[in-house]
Amino acid sequence: MLPNDSQAPAFHLETSGTGEAITFPSGNATLICFVKEDCPTCQLVLPILKAIHANQALLVIGQTLEGNDNISSEHDIPVLNDSKLKVSFAFDIDTV
């Protein structure tokens, strides 16, 4: 979590599978979650993220191309492709 006085880094990523371009910030309050398919904790919370996605702006950022596709199809939520880890490093994510 970023300190209250920090701004989240801006980014532009494509949705895994569809290639839809997503830019952040969008001007709306947005929950951003970094996930990885082989992370047990991520698998545990993905159904919760799906429920959140139905009611709130949510960006799910995945770290492997194949894993992103699997998460997206299994949980029916869009997953942004950060397989080059550019955004993860900008947010200082060491582990998911």
mmCIF file of C-alpha atoms in Angstrom:
data_model
loop_
_atom_site.group_PDB
_atom_site.id
_atom_site.type_symbol
_atom_site.label_atom_id
_atom_site.label_comp_id
_atom_site.label_asym_id
_atom_site.label_seq_id
_atom_site.Cartn_x
_atom_site.Cartn_y
_atom_site.Cartn_z
ATOM 1 C CA MET A 1 0.000 0.000 0.000
ATOM 2 C CA LEU A 2 1.302 3.422 -0.915
ATOM 3 C CA PRO A 3 1.659 6.084 1.783
ATOM 4 C CA ASN A 4 -1.232 8.566 1.868
ATOM 5 C CA ASP A 5 0.875 11.366 0.405
ATOM 6 C CA SER A 6 2.111 9.232 -2.534
ATOM 7 C CA GLN A 7 0.665 9.066 -6.010
ATOM 8 C CA ALA A 8 0.329 5.674 -7.671
ATOM 9 C CA PRO A 9 2.472 5.451 -10.813
ATOM 10 C CA ALA A 10 0.599 6.006 -14.062
ATOM 11 C CA PHE A 11 0.524 3.089 -16.487
ATOM 12 C CA HIS A 12 -0.954 1.751 -19.697
ATOM 13 C CA LEU A 13 -1.540 -2.009 -20.072
ATOM 14 C CA GLU A 14 -3.603 -4.279 -22.291
ATOM 15 C CA THR A 15 -6.164 -6.771 -21.088
ATOM 16 C CA SER A 16 -4.984 -10.333 -21.502
ATOM 17 C CA GLY A 17 -6.894 -12.090 -24.263
ATOM 18 C CA THR A 18 -8.851 -9.136 -25.680
ATOM 19 C CA GLY A 19 -6.035 -6.601 -25.914
ATOM 20 C CA GLU A 20 -8.265 -3.794 -24.599
ATOM 21 C CA ALA A 21 -6.057 -0.850 -23.604
ATOM 22 C CA ILE A 22 -6.445 0.343 -20.008
ATOM 23 C CA THR A 23 -4.839 3.516 -18.696
ATOM 24 C CA PHE A 24 -4.404 4.457 -15.052
ATOM 25 C CA PRO A 25 -5.287 6.842 -13.533
ATOM 26 C CA SER A 26 -8.746 7.068 -15.017
ATOM 27 C CA GLY A 27 -10.120 9.816 -12.774
ATOM 28 C CA ASN A 28 -12.184 7.318 -10.760
ATOM 29 C CA ALA A 29 -11.351 5.621 -7.478
ATOM 30 C CA THR A 30 -9.858 2.265 -8.415
ATOM 31 C CA LEU A 31 -8.717 -0.788 -6.497
ATOM 32 C CA ILE A 32 -5.541 -2.276 -8.027
ATOM 33 C CA CYS A 33 -4.590 -5.891 -7.284
ATOM 34 C CA PHE A 34 -1.456 -7.671 -8.460
ATOM 35 C CA VAL A 35 -1.904 -11.427 -8.918
ATOM 36 C CA LYS A 36 -0.019 -14.439 -10.156
ATOM 37 C CA GLU A 37 -1.683 -17.688 -11.171
ATOM 38 C CA ASP A 38 0.563 -19.959 -9.112
ATOM 39 C CA CYS A 39 0.135 -17.923 -5.914
ATOM 40 C CA PRO A 40 -2.119 -19.806 -3.444
ATOM 41 C CA THR A 41 -3.208 -16.588 -1.725
ATOM 42 C CA CYS A 42 -4.137 -15.054 -5.080
ATOM 43 C CA GLN A 43 -6.233 -18.114 -5.937
ATOM 44 C CA LEU A 44 -7.978 -17.775 -2.580
ATOM 45 C CA VAL A 45 -8.967 -14.130 -3.131
ATOM 46 C CA LEU A 46 -9.814 -14.246 -6.854
ATOM 47 C CA PRO A 47 -13.504 -15.113 -6.228
ATOM 48 C CA ILE A 48 -13.658 -12.106 -3.905
ATOM 49 C CA LEU A 49 -12.059 -9.904 -6.574
ATOM 50 C CA LYS A 50 -14.690 -11.128 -9.048
ATOM 51 C CA ALA A 51 -17.433 -10.014 -6.647
ATOM 52 C CA ILE A 52 -15.730 -6.646 -6.144
ATOM 53 C CA HIS A 53 -15.345 -6.235 -9.920
ATOM 54 C CA ALA A 54 -19.130 -6.434 -10.314
ATOM 55 C CA ASN A 55 -19.624 -3.330 -8.144
ATOM 56 C CA GLN A 56 -16.428 -1.265 -8.109
ATOM 57 C CA ALA A 57 -13.645 -0.131 -10.411
ATOM 58 C CA LEU A 58 -11.029 -2.862 -10.108
ATOM 59 C CA LEU A 59 -7.834 -3.482 -12.047
ATOM 60 C CA VAL A 60 -6.331 -6.957 -11.734
ATOM 61 C CA ILE A 61 -2.729 -7.010 -12.928
ATOM 62 C CA GLY A 62 -1.177 -10.385 -13.733
ATOM 63 C CA GLN A 63 2.466 -11.211 -14.081
ATOM 64 C CA THR A 64 2.544 -14.072 -16.620
ATOM 65 C CA LEU A 65 0.846 -14.127 -20.005
ATOM 66 C CA GLU A 66 -0.416 -17.719 -19.810
ATOM 67 C CA GLY A 67 -1.387 -17.348 -16.158
ATOM 68 C CA ASN A 68 -3.296 -14.148 -16.914
ATOM 69 C CA ASP A 69 -5.334 -15.938 -19.584
ATOM 70 C CA ASN A 70 -6.076 -18.798 -17.166
ATOM 71 C CA ILE A 71 -7.165 -16.433 -14.385
ATOM 72 C CA SER A 72 -9.330 -14.415 -16.748
ATOM 73 C CA SER A 73 -11.149 -17.436 -18.176
ATOM 74 C CA GLU A 74 -11.481 -19.323 -14.869
ATOM 75 C CA HIS A 75 -12.741 -16.358 -12.829
ATOM 76 C CA ASP A 76 -14.402 -14.329 -15.598
ATOM 77 C CA ILE A 77 -12.569 -11.109 -14.770
ATOM 78 C CA PRO A 78 -10.312 -9.044 -17.024
ATOM 79 C CA VAL A 79 -6.619 -9.341 -16.203
ATOM 80 C CA LEU A 80 -4.115 -6.738 -17.344
ATOM 81 C CA ASN A 81 -0.918 -8.138 -18.812
ATOM 82 C CA ASP A 82 2.189 -7.077 -16.903
ATOM 83 C CA SER A 83 4.303 -10.054 -17.975
ATOM 84 C CA LYS A 84 7.242 -7.682 -18.559
ATOM 85 C CA LEU A 85 6.803 -6.583 -14.897
ATOM 86 C CA LYS A 86 7.170 -2.900 -15.784
ATOM 87 C CA VAL A 87 4.176 -1.832 -13.674
ATOM 88 C CA SER A 88 4.969 -4.276 -10.848
ATOM 89 C CA PHE A 89 8.445 -2.761 -10.530
ATOM 90 C CA ALA A 90 7.024 0.784 -10.719
ATOM 91 C CA PHE A 91 4.735 -0.085 -7.772
ATOM 92 C CA ASP A 92 7.712 -1.706 -5.984
ATOM 93 C CA ILE A 93 6.058 -5.135 -5.880
ATOM 94 C CA ASP A 94 8.626 -7.762 -4.816
ATOM 95 C CA THR A 95 6.220 -10.638 -4.223
ATOM 96 C CA VAL A 96 2.575 -11.251 -5.009
#
